[in-house]
Amino acid sequence: MARSELRPVVRLRSTAGTGFTYVTRKSRRNDPDRLVLRKYDPVVGQHVAFREER
């Protein structure tokens, strides 16, 4: 069974400029805009905003 294009895989890149990324899936129906989540960046050692990259 193929994965749905309704929930694509997206990469979240740190806004702290470290280059650290998280990989997750998102719902295009609920979040049509770019996703921004506050997550832990181990390079900086604190929580920062991670923004969806395309």
PDB file of N, CA and C in Angstrom:
ATOM      1  N   MET A   1       0.839  -1.174   0.000  1.00  0.00           N
ATOM      2  CA  MET A   1       0.000   0.000   0.000  1.00  0.00           C
ATOM      3  C   MET A   1       0.888   1.241   0.000  1.00  0.00           C
ATOM      4  N   ALA A   2       0.671   2.110  -0.964  1.00  0.00           N
ATOM      5  CA  ALA A   2       1.493   3.305  -1.110  1.00  0.00           C
ATOM      6  C   ALA A   2       1.132   4.346  -0.066  1.00  0.00           C
ATOM      7  N   ARG A   3       2.114   5.149   0.282  1.00  0.00           N
ATOM      8  CA  ARG A   3       1.881   6.236   1.235  1.00  0.00           C
ATOM      9  C   ARG A   3       1.097   7.337   0.539  1.00  0.00           C
ATOM     10  N   SER A   4       0.235   7.962   1.311  1.00  0.00           N
ATOM     11  CA  SER A   4      -0.627   9.000   0.773  1.00  0.00           C
ATOM     12  C   SER A   4       0.134  10.308   0.589  1.00  0.00           C
ATOM     13  N   GLU A   5      -0.184  11.039  -0.464  1.00  0.00           N
ATOM     14  CA  GLU A   5       0.390  12.363  -0.674  1.00  0.00           C
ATOM     15  C   GLU A   5      -0.291  13.401   0.192  1.00  0.00           C
ATOM     16  N   LEU A   6      -1.348  12.989   0.903  1.00  0.00           N
ATOM     17  CA  LEU A   6      -2.025  13.902   1.816  1.00  0.00           C
ATOM     18  C   LEU A   6      -1.153  14.182   3.044  1.00  0.00           C
ATOM     19  N   ARG A   7      -0.269  13.233   3.408  1.00  0.00           N
ATOM     20  CA  ARG A   7       0.646  13.417   4.540  1.00  0.00           C
ATOM     21  C   ARG A   7       2.083  13.238   4.058  1.00  0.00           C
ATOM     22  N   PRO A   8       2.654  14.248   3.411  1.00  0.00           N
ATOM     23  CA  PRO A   8       4.016  14.111   2.881  1.00  0.00           C
ATOM     24  C   PRO A   8       5.068  14.211   3.981  1.00  0.00           C
ATOM     25  N   VAL A   9       6.254  13.704   3.682  1.00  0.00           N
ATOM     26  CA  VAL A   9       7.396  13.815   4.586  1.00  0.00           C
ATOM     27  C   VAL A   9       7.989  15.205   4.411  1.00  0.00           C
ATOM     28  N   VAL A  10       8.220  15.916   5.528  1.00  0.00           N
ATOM     29  CA  VAL A  10       8.823  17.253   5.474  1.00  0.00           C
ATOM     30  C   VAL A  10      10.050  17.280   6.373  1.00  0.00           C
ATOM     31  N   ARG A  11      10.993  18.154   6.039  1.00  0.00           N
ATOM     32  CA  ARG A  11      12.194  18.350   6.848  1.00  0.00           C
ATOM     33  C   ARG A  11      12.063  19.671   7.584  1.00  0.00           C
ATOM     34  N   LEU A  12      12.333  19.639   8.883  1.00  0.00           N
ATOM     35  CA  LEU A  12      12.301  20.841   9.710  1.00  0.00           C
ATOM     36  C   LEU A  12      13.734  21.248  10.004  1.00  0.00           C
ATOM     37  N   ARG A  13      14.144  22.451   9.566  1.00  0.00           N
ATOM     38  CA  ARG A  13      15.505  22.932   9.763  1.00  0.00           C
ATOM     39  C   ARG A  13      15.529  23.979  10.868  1.00  0.00           C
ATOM     40  N   SER A  14      16.552  23.929  11.690  1.00  0.00           N
ATOM     41  CA  SER A  14      16.708  24.840  12.825  1.00  0.00           C
ATOM     42  C   SER A  14      16.896  26.271  12.337  1.00  0.00           C
ATOM     43  N   THR A  15      16.224  27.212  13.019  1.00  0.00           N
ATOM     44  CA  THR A  15      16.396  28.629  12.687  1.00  0.00           C
ATOM     45  C   THR A  15      17.617  29.218  13.382  1.00  0.00           C
ATOM     46  N   ALA A  16      18.297  28.423  14.225  1.00  0.00           N
ATOM     47  CA  ALA A  16      19.497  28.898  14.904  1.00  0.00           C
ATOM     48  C   ALA A  16      20.713  28.886  13.982  1.00  0.00           C
ATOM     49  N   GLY A  17      20.564  28.330  12.783  1.00  0.00           N
ATOM     50  CA  GLY A  17      21.663  28.332  11.823  1.00  0.00           C
ATOM     51  C   GLY A  17      22.669  27.208  12.020  1.00  0.00           C
ATOM     52  N   THR A  18      22.317  26.177  12.775  1.00  0.00           N
ATOM     53  CA  THR A  18      23.241  25.075  13.021  1.00  0.00           C
ATOM     54  C   THR A  18      23.187  24.024  11.923  1.00  0.00           C
ATOM     55  N   GLY A  19      22.124  24.020  11.136  1.00  0.00           N
ATOM     56  CA  GLY A  19      21.980  23.014  10.092  1.00  0.00           C
ATOM     57  C   GLY A  19      21.336  21.729  10.580  1.00  0.00           C
ATOM     58  N   PHE A  20      20.953  21.660  11.849  1.00  0.00           N
ATOM     59  CA  PHE A  20      20.314  20.464  12.397  1.00  0.00           C
ATOM     60  C   PHE A  20      18.890  20.366  11.881  1.00  0.00           C
ATOM     61  N   THR A  21      18.455  19.141  11.517  1.00  0.00           N
ATOM     62  CA  THR A  21      17.115  18.952  10.968  1.00  0.00           C
ATOM     63  C   THR A  21      16.394  17.812  11.668  1.00  0.00           C
ATOM     64  N   TYR A  22      15.081  17.901  11.675  1.00  0.00           N
ATOM     65  CA  TYR A  22      14.189  16.814  12.067  1.00  0.00           C
ATOM     66  C   TYR A  22      13.389  16.425  10.834  1.00  0.00           C
ATOM     67  N   VAL A  23      12.956  15.163  10.763  1.00  0.00           N
ATOM     68  CA  VAL A  23      12.123  14.696   9.665  1.00  0.00           C
ATOM     69  C   VAL A  23      10.804  14.234  10.263  1.00  0.00           C
ATOM     70  N   THR A  24       9.685  14.698   9.685  1.00  0.00           N
ATOM     71  CA  THR A  24       8.367  14.336  10.191  1.00  0.00           C
ATOM     72  C   THR A  24       7.381  14.317   9.041  1.00  0.00           C
ATOM     73  N   ARG A  25       6.144  13.959   9.344  1.00  0.00           N
ATOM     74  CA  ARG A  25       5.069  13.980   8.351  1.00  0.00           C
ATOM     75  C   ARG A  25       4.054  15.014   8.787  1.00  0.00           C
ATOM     76  N   LYS A  26       3.397  15.650   7.824  1.00  0.00           N
ATOM     77  CA  LYS A  26       2.382  16.639   8.173  1.00  0.00           C
ATOM     78  C   LYS A  26       1.155  16.446   7.310  1.00  0.00           C
ATOM     79  N   SER A  27       0.044  16.941   7.797  1.00  0.00           N
ATOM     80  CA  SER A  27      -1.202  16.869   7.056  1.00  0.00           C
ATOM     81  C   SER A  27      -1.370  18.138   6.220  1.00  0.00           C
ATOM     82  N   ARG A  28      -1.468  17.987   4.925  1.00  0.00           N
ATOM     83  CA  ARG A  28      -1.662  19.158   4.058  1.00  0.00           C
ATOM     84  C   ARG A  28      -3.035  19.777   4.255  1.00  0.00           C
ATOM     85  N   ARG A  29      -3.986  18.981   4.646  1.00  0.00           N
ATOM     86  CA  ARG A  29      -5.350  19.483   4.837  1.00  0.00           C
ATOM     87  C   ARG A  29      -5.426  20.392   6.070  1.00  0.00           C
ATOM     88  N   ASN A  30      -4.758  20.006   7.166  1.00  0.00           N
ATOM     89  CA  ASN A  30      -4.801  20.796   8.392  1.00  0.00           C
ATOM     90  C   ASN A  30      -3.769  21.917   8.417  1.00  0.00           C
ATOM     91  N   ASP A  31      -2.605  21.711   7.798  1.00  0.00           N
ATOM     92  CA  ASP A  31      -1.511  22.687   7.804  1.00  0.00           C
ATOM     93  C   ASP A  31      -1.037  22.963   6.384  1.00  0.00           C
ATOM     94  N   PRO A  32      -1.781  23.759   5.608  1.00  0.00           N
ATOM     95  CA  PRO A  32      -1.344  24.012   4.236  1.00  0.00           C
ATOM     96  C   PRO A  32      -0.125  24.932   4.165  1.00  0.00           C
ATOM     97  N   ASP A  33       0.104  25.755   5.208  1.00  0.00           N
ATOM     98  CA  ASP A  33       1.249  26.655   5.225  1.00  0.00           C
ATOM     99  C   ASP A  33       2.489  25.904   5.713  1.00  0.00           C
ATOM    100  N   ARG A  34       3.622  26.619   5.739  1.00  0.00           N
ATOM    101  CA  ARG A  34       4.835  25.998   6.246  1.00  0.00           C
ATOM    102  C   ARG A  34       4.722  25.771   7.745  1.00  0.00           C
ATOM    103  N   LEU A  35       5.176  24.615   8.169  1.00  0.00           N
ATOM    104  CA  LEU A  35       5.089  24.214   9.562  1.00  0.00           C
ATOM    105  C   LEU A  35       6.239  24.831  10.349  1.00  0.00           C
ATOM    106  N   VAL A  36       5.939  25.383  11.538  1.00  0.00           N
ATOM    107  CA  VAL A  36       6.957  25.910  12.445  1.00  0.00           C
ATOM    108  C   VAL A  36       6.705  25.302  13.818  1.00  0.00           C
ATOM    109  N   LEU A  37       7.697  24.568  14.341  1.00  0.00           N
ATOM    110  CA  LEU A  37       7.587  23.918  15.647  1.00  0.00           C
ATOM    111  C   LEU A  37       8.795  24.287  16.500  1.00  0.00           C
ATOM    112  N   ARG A  38       8.557  24.433  17.808  1.00  0.00           N
ATOM    113  CA  ARG A  38       9.660  24.651  18.748  1.00  0.00           C
ATOM    114  C   ARG A  38      10.147  23.286  19.215  1.00  0.00           C
ATOM    115  N   LYS A  39      11.401  22.979  18.869  1.00  0.00           N
ATOM    116  CA  LYS A  39      11.976  21.690  19.229  1.00  0.00           C
ATOM    117  C   LYS A  39      13.394  21.909  19.749  1.00  0.00           C
ATOM    118  N   TYR A  40      13.957  20.851  20.314  1.00  0.00           N
ATOM    119  CA  TYR A  40      15.283  20.931  20.909  1.00  0.00           C
ATOM    120  C   TYR A  40      16.361  20.813  19.844  1.00  0.00           C
ATOM    121  N   ASP A  41      17.311  21.738  19.866  1.00  0.00           N
ATOM    122  CA  ASP A  41      18.472  21.695  18.976  1.00  0.00           C
ATOM    123  C   ASP A  41      19.682  21.294  19.817  1.00  0.00           C
ATOM    124  N   PRO A  42      20.200  20.072  19.659  1.00  0.00           N
ATOM    125  CA  PRO A  42      21.300  19.615  20.501  1.00  0.00           C
ATOM    126  C   PRO A  42      22.613  20.347  20.244  1.00  0.00           C
ATOM    127  N   VAL A  43      22.783  20.960  19.088  1.00  0.00           N
ATOM    128  CA  VAL A  43      24.015  21.697  18.797  1.00  0.00           C
ATOM    129  C   VAL A  43      24.072  22.965  19.644  1.00  0.00           C
ATOM    130  N   VAL A  44      22.952  23.681  19.746  1.00  0.00           N
ATOM    131  CA  VAL A  44      22.877  24.898  20.541  1.00  0.00           C
ATOM    132  C   VAL A  44      22.642  24.563  22.009  1.00  0.00           C
ATOM    133  N   GLY A  45      21.914  23.474  22.270  1.00  0.00           N
ATOM    134  CA  GLY A  45      21.628  23.059  23.629  1.00  0.00           C
ATOM    135  C   GLY A  45      20.390  23.706  24.215  1.00  0.00           C
ATOM    136  N   GLN A  46      19.480  24.144  23.346  1.00  0.00           N
ATOM    137  CA  GLN A  46      18.235  24.747  23.826  1.00  0.00           C
ATOM    138  C   GLN A  46      17.135  24.562  22.788  1.00  0.00           C
ATOM    139  N   HIS A  47      15.907  24.915  23.183  1.00  0.00           N
ATOM    140  CA  HIS A  47      14.771  24.825  22.274  1.00  0.00           C
ATOM    141  C   HIS A  47      14.745  26.048  21.367  1.00  0.00           C
ATOM    142  N   VAL A  48      14.586  25.822  20.075  1.00  0.00           N
ATOM    143  CA  VAL A  48      14.489  26.896  19.092  1.00  0.00           C
ATOM    144  C   VAL A  48      13.373  26.554  18.110  1.00  0.00           C
ATOM    145  N   ALA A  49      13.014  27.502  17.284  1.00  0.00           N
ATOM    146  CA  ALA A  49      11.983  27.274  16.258  1.00  0.00           C
ATOM    147  C   ALA A  49      12.603  26.496  15.099  1.00  0.00           C
ATOM    148  N   PHE A  50      11.883  25.483  14.656  1.00  0.00           N
ATOM    149  CA  PHE A  50      12.282  24.708  13.477  1.00  0.00           C
ATOM    150  C   PHE A  50      11.234  24.977  12.398  1.00  0.00           C
ATOM    151  N   ARG A  51      11.694  25.348  11.197  1.00  0.00           N
ATOM    152  CA  ARG A  51      10.796  25.744  10.121  1.00  0.00           C
ATOM    153  C   ARG A  51      10.864  24.723   8.988  1.00  0.00           C
ATOM    154  N   GLU A  52       9.744  24.461   8.393  1.00  0.00           N
ATOM    155  CA  GLU A  52       9.671  23.517   7.276  1.00  0.00           C
ATOM    156  C   GLU A  52      10.441  24.059   6.082  1.00  0.00           C
ATOM    157  N   GLU A  53      11.262  23.240   5.489  1.00  0.00           N
ATOM    158  CA  GLU A  53      11.973  23.644   4.268  1.00  0.00           C
ATOM    159  C   GLU A  53      11.413  22.878   3.088  1.00  0.00           C
ATOM    160  N   ARG A  54      11.501  23.475   1.927  1.00  0.00           N
ATOM    161  CA  ARG A  54      10.955  22.823   0.738  1.00  0.00           C
ATOM    162  C   ARG A  54      12.052  22.530  -0.249  1.00  0.00           C
TER     163      ARG A  54
END
